[in-house]
Coordinates of C-alpha atoms in Angstrom, one line a residue:
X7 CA 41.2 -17.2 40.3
X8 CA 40.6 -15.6 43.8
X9 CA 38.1 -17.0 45.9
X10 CA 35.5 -14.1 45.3
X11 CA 35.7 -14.7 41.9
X12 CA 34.9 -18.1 41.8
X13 CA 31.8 -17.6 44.2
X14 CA 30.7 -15.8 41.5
X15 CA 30.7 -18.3 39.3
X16 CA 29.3 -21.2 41.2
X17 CA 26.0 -18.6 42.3
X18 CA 25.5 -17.3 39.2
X19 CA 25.3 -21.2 37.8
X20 CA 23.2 -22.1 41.2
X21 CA 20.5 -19.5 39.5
X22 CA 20.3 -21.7 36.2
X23 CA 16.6 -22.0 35.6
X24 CA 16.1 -25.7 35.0
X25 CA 14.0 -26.2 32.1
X26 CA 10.9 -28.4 33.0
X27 CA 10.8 -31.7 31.3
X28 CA 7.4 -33.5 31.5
X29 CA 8.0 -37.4 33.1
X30 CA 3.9 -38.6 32.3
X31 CA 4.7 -40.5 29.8
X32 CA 7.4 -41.9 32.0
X33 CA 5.2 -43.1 35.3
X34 CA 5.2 -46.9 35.9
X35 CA 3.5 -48.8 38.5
X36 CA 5.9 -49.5 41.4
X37 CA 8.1 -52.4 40.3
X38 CA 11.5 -53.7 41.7
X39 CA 14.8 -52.5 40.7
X40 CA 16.3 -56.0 40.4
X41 CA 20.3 -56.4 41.2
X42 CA 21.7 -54.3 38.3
X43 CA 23.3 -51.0 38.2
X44 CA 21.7 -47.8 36.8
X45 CA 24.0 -45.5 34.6
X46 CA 23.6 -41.8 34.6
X47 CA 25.3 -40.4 31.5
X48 CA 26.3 -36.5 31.6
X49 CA 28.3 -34.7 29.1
X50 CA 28.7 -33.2 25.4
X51 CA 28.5 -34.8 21.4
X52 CA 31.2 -37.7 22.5
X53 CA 28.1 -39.1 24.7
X54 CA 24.9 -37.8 23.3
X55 CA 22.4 -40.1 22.1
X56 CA 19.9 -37.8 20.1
X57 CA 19.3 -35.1 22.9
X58 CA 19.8 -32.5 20.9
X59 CA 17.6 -34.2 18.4
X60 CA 14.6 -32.1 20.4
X61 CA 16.2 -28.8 21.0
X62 CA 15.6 -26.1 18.8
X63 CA 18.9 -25.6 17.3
X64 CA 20.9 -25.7 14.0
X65 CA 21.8 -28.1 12.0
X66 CA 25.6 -27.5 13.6
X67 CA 24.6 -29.3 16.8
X68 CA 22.5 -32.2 15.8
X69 CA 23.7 -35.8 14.3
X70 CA 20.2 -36.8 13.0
X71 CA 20.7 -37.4 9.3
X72 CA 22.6 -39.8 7.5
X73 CA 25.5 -40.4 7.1
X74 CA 25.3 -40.7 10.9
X75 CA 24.5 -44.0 12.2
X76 CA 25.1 -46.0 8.9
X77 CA 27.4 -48.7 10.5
X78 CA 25.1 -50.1 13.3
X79 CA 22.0 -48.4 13.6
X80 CA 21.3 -48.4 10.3
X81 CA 19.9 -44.7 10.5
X82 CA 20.9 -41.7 12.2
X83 CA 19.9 -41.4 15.9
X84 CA 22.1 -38.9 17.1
X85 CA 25.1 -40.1 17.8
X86 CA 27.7 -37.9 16.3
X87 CA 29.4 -41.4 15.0
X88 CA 28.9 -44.3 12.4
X89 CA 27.5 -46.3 15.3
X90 CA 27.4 -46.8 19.2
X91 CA 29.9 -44.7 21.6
X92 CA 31.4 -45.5 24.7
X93 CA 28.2 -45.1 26.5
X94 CA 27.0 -47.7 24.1
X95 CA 29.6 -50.3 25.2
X96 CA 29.1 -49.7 28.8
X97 CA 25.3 -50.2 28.8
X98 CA 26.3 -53.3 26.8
X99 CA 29.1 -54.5 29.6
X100 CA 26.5 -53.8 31.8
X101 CA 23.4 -55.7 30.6
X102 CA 21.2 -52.5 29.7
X103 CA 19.7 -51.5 26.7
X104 CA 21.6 -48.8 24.1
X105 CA 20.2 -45.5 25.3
X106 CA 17.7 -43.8 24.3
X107 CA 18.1 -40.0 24.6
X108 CA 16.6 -38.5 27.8
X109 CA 14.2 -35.8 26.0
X110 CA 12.6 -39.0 24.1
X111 CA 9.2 -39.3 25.9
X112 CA 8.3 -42.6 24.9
X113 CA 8.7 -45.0 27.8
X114 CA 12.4 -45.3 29.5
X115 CA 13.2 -47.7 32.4
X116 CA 15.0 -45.5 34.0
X117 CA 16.0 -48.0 36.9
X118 CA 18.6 -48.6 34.3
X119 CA 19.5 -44.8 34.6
X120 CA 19.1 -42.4 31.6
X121 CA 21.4 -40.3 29.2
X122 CA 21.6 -36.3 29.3
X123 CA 24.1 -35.9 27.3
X124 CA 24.0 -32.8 24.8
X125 CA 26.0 -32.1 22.3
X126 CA 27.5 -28.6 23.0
X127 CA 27.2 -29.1 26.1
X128 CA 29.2 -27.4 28.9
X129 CA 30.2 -26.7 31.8
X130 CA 30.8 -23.2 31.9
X131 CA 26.5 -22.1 31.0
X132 CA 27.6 -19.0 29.2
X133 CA 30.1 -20.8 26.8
X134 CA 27.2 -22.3 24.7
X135 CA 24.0 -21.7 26.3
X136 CA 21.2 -23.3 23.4
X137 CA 22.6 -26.7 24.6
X138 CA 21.7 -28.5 28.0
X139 CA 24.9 -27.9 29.9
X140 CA 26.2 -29.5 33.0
X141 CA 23.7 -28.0 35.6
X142 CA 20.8 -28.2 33.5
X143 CA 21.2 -32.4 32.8
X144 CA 22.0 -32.3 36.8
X145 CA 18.6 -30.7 37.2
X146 CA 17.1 -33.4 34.5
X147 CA 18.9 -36.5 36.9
X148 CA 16.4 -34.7 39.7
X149 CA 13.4 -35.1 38.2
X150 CA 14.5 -38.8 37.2
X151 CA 15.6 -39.4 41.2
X152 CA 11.9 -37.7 41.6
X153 CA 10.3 -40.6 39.5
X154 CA 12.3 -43.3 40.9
X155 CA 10.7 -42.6 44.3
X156 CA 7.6 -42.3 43.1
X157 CA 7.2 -45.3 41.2
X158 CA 9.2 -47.6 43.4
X159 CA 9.4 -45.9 46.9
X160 CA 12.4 -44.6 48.8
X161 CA 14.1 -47.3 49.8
X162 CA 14.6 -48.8 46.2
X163 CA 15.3 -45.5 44.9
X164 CA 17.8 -45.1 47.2
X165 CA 19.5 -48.5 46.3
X166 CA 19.9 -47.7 42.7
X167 CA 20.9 -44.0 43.3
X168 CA 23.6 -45.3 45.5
X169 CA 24.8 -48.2 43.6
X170 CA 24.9 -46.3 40.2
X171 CA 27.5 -44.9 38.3
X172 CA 27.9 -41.3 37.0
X173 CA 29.4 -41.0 34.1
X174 CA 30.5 -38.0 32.8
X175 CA 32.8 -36.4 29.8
X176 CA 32.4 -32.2 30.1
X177 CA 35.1 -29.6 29.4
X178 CA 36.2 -30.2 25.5
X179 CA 33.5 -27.8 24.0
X180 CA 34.0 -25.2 27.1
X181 CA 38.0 -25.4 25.7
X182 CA 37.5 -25.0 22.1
X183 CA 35.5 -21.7 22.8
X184 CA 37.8 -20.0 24.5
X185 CA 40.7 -21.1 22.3
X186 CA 38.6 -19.8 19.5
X187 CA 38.7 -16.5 21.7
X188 CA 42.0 -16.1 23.6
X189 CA 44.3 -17.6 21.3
X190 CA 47.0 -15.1 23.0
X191 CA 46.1 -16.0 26.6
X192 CA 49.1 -16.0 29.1
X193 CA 50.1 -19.3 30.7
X194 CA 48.4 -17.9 34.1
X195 CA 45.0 -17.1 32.3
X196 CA 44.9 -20.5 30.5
X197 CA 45.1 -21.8 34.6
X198 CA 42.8 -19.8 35.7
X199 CA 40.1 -20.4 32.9
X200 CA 41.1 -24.2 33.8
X201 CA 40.8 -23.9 37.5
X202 CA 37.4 -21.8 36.7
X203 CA 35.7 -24.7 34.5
X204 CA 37.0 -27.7 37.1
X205 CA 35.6 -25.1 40.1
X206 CA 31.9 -25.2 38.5
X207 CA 32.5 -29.5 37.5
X208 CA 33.2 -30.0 41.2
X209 CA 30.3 -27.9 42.1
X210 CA 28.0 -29.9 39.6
X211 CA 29.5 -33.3 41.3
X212 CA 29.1 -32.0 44.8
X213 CA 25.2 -31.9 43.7
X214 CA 25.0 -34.9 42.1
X215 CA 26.6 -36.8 45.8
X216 CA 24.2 -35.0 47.5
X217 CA 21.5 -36.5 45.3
X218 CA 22.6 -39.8 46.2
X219 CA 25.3 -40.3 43.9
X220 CA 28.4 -42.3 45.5
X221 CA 30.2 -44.3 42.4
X222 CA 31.4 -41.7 39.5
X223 CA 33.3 -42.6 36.2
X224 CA 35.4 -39.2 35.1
X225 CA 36.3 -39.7 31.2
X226 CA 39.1 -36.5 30.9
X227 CA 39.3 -34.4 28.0
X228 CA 40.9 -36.2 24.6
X229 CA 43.1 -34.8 22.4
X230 CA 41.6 -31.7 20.9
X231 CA 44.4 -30.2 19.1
X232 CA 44.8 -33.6 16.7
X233 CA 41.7 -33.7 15.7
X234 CA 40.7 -33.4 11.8
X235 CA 38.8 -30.6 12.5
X236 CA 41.6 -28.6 14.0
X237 CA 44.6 -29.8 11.8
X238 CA 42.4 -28.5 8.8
X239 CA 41.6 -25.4 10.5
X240 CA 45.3 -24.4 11.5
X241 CA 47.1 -26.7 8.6
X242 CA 48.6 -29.2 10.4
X243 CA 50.2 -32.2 8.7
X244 CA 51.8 -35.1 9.9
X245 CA 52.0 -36.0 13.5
X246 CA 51.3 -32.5 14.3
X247 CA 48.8 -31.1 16.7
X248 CA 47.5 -27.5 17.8
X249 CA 49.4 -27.2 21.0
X250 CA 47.2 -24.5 22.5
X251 CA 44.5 -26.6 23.0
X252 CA 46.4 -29.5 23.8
X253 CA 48.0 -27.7 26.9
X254 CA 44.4 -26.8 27.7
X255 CA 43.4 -30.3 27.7
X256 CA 46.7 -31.5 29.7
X257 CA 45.7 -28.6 32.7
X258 CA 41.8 -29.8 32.6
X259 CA 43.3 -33.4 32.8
X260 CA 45.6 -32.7 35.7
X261 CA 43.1 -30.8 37.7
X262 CA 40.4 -33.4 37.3
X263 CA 42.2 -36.3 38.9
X264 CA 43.3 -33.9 41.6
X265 CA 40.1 -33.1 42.0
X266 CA 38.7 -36.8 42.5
X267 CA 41.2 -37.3 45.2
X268 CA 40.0 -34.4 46.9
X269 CA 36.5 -35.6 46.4
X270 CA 37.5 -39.0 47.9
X271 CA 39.3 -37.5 51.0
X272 CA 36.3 -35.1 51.4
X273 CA 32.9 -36.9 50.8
X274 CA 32.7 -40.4 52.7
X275 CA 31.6 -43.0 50.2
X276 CA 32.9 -41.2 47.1
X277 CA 34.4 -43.7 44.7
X278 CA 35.8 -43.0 41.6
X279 CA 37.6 -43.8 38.0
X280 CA 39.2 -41.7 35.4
X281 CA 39.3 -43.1 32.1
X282 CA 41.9 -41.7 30.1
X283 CA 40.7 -40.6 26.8
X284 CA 43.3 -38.3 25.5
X285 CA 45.8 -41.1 25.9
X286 CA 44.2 -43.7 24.7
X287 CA 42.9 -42.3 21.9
X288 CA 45.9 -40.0 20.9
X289 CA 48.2 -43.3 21.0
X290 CA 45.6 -44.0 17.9
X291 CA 46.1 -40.9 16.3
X292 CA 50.0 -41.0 16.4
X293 CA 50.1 -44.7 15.5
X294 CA 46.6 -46.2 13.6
X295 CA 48.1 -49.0 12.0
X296 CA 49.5 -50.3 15.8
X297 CA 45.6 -50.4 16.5
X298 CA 44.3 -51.6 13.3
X299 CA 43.5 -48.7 11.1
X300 CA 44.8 -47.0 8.3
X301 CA 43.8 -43.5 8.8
X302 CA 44.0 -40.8 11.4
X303 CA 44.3 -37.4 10.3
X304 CA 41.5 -37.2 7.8
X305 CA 38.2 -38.7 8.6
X306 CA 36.0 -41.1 7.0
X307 CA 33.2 -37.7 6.7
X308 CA 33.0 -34.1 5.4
X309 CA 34.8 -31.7 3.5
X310 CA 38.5 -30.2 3.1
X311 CA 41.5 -31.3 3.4
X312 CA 40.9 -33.6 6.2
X313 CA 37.0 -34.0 5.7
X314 CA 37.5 -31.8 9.3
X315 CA 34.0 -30.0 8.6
X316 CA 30.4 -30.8 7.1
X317 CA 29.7 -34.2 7.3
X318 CA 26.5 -34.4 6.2
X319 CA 25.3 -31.2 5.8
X320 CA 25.9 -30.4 2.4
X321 CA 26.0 -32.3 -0.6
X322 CA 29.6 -31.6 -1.5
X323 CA 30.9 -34.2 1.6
X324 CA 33.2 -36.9 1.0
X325 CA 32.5 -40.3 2.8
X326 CA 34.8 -43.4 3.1
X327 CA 34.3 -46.7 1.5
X328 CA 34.9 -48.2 5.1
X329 CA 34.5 -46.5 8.6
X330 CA 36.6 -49.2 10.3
X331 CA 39.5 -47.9 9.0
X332 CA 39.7 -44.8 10.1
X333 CA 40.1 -43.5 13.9
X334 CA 37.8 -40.7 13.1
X335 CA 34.0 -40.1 11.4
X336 CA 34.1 -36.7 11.2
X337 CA 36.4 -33.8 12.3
X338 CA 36.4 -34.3 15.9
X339 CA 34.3 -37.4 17.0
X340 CA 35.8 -40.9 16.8
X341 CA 34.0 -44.0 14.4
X342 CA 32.5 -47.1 16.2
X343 CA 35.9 -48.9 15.3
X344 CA 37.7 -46.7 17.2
X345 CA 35.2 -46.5 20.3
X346 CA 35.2 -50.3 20.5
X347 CA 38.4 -50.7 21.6
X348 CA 38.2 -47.6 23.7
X349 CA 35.0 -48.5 25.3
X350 CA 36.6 -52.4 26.1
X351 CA 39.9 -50.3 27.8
X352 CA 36.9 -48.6 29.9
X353 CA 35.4 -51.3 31.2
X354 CA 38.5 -54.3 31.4
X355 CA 41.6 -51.4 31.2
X356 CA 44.7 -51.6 33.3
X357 CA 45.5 -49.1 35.5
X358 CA 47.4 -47.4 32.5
X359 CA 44.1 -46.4 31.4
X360 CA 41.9 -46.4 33.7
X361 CA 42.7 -45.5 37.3
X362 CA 42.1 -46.5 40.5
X363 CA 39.0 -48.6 39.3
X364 CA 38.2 -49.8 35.8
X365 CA 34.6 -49.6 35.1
X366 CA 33.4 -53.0 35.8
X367 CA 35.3 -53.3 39.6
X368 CA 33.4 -50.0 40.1
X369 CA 30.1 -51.8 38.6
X370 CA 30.7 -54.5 41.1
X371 CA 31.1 -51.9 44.2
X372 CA 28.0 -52.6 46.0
X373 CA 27.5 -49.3 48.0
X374 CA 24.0 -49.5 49.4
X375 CA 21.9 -52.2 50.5
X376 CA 18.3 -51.8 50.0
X377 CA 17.6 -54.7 52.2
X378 CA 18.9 -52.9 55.6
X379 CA 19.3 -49.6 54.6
X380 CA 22.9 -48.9 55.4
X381 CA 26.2 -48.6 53.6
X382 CA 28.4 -51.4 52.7
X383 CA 32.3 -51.0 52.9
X384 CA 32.7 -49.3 49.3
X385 CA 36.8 -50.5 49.4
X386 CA 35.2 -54.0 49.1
X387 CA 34.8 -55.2 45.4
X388 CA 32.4 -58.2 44.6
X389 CA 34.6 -61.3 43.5
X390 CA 31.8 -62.7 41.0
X391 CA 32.3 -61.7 36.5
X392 CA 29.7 -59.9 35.2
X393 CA 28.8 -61.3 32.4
X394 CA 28.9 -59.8 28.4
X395 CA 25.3 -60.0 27.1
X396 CA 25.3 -58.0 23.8
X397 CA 21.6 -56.1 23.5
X398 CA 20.3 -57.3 20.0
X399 CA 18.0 -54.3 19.1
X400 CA 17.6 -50.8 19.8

């Protein structure tokens, strides 16, 4: 992509009108932000919460009716899953409550940060523009940095923009459109659609560090080509994946952790992790019973050959006796099972997995100190354990 082009892209998605969310219902008294660290949660249906639950779109993009939710919640919230998601299990490493969705306007403590996630959601606007995509949740994490100095003042605004963590999964949904689309795109227009979508990420980060943000948690693209959904649609069996959108995953991955180290190199105080998704969950895919579960090419939801479509939405869907033993709840978004043990290789995970930082050494980074004002050597990580406190209710 020349560098004209990709201009282009990043002013056209500078002119995103940001839709106006209304934060009354939000204002608190000023209050301290006590010695925890706020998450700010960005990306599509693998992290949304019920966002989409007040947007006015189809059926096809929200997760608000059963069977969603049966395992944990008891009801549907949102979450495309049985349960909770990795966002879940790091708010519950963490000490914070299981999100609520960002668009609920019932009171939110948002010193513990806030989910924006939306299922859809992209990085590219055009790609699927009913959904909140990457610049529009940036311009919702705005109007929450607006709040925070409101209601507590600068200088504790400051601490917990500075100490928190940005968490982010984006470029899956941007990939499946434009396999759906260019299925006979050239290795050189696959990179350049690649090198297009991490051009208007980086932009999107570059905003958020200019916000305040200094800590940021990368999850990378999974494996889209072995999901249900797509072995159905292309009738895959076996151990066999669509390898178009594999390699498009592969090229995202590869240019996002290229980017981070440019990030780092480029941006003082920019810290980072990337949490590698597609691995860790393909190595479930190719091998469930090594992880504890029977099934991995049909999941527990929906109809077909896999159950790869339709859970839910019509009263011909199939659904499992037991979630738990499947790496997938519908066609393309993992069970609570399977998120467990993803969300524990976030937060404790080896460098195999989770590189340079896991989640909880980047927890511990203590960037900003609210009692001088200055910044703390971010290559220093605290020595004290954070403790496990599961969160009892929702």
């Amino acid at each position: 992509m020349t560098e004209s082009s990709f201009l282009l892209v990043v002013f056209a998605t500078a002119l995103l009108i940001i839709p106006t969310f209304s934060l009354g219902k939000h204002s608190r008294p000023k209050l301290k932000s006590e010695n925890k660290v706020a998450i700010f949660v960005f990306g599509d249906s693998v992290f949304d919460v019920g966002n989409n639950n007040y947007l006015n779109i189809g059926i096809e993009g929200k997760a608000n009716f059963p069977p969603y939710g049966e395992t944990f919640f008891r009801q549907p919230t949102g979450r495309f899953c049985d349960g909770r998601t990795i966002p879940d299990y790091a708010a519950s490493y963490a000490n914070i409550p299981y999100w609520k969705p960002f668009l609920d306007t019932s009171y939110q403590n948002f010193t513990n940060g806030a989910n924006f996630a939306s299922a859809g959601g992209t990085v590219i606007p055009g790609d699927n523009p009913i959904t909140l995509n990457f610049g529009t949740q940036v311009g919702y994490l705005q109007q929450v940095a607006n709040l925070l100095n409101e209601t507590l003042g600068h200088t504790e605004a400051q601490k917990i923009l500075r100490n928190g963590i940005y968490f982010s999964s984006f470029g899956g949904v941007d990939y499946m459109y434009y396999t759906s689309e260019n299925e006979n795109a050239t290795e050189s227009e696959q990179l350049e659609f690649v090198t297009t979508v991490i051009g208007n990420f980086t932009y999107w980060i570059e905003e958020i560090y200019q916000k305040g943000g200094r800590k940021f948690a990368f999850q990378n693209v999974g494996p889209l080509g072995c999901q249900p959904e797509m072995k159905q649609s292309y009738n895959l069996t076996g151990k066999e994946c669509y390898e178009f959108v594999q390699t498009l995953a592969t090229l995202h991955n590869n240019a996002l952790s290229n980017m981070a180290i440019e990030l780092e190199r480029k941006l003082s105080g920019f810290t980072y992790l990337i949490f590698d998704f597609f691995t860790t969950l393909n190595d479930r895919i190719q091998d469930p019973a090594k992880y504890g579960f029977k099934e991995s090419n049909i999941a527990c939801c929906g109809t077909g050959t896999n159950r790869g479509t339709g859970c839910g939405r019509t009263t011909a869907y199939e659904l499992c006796s037991d979630p738990n033993e499947y790496v997938f709840f519908d066609g393309g978004h993992p069970t609570e099972s399977c998120y467990s043990e993803l969300g524990e290789l976030l937060w404790n995970g080896t460098s195999d997995v989770t590189w340079p930082l896991n989640m909880k050494q980047l927890y511990e980074l203590e960037i900003y100190s609210a009692d001088d004002g200055h910044f703390i050597d971010h290559k220093v990580i605290a020595s004290s354990l954070i403790s496990h406190q599961d969160i009892a209710s929702y």
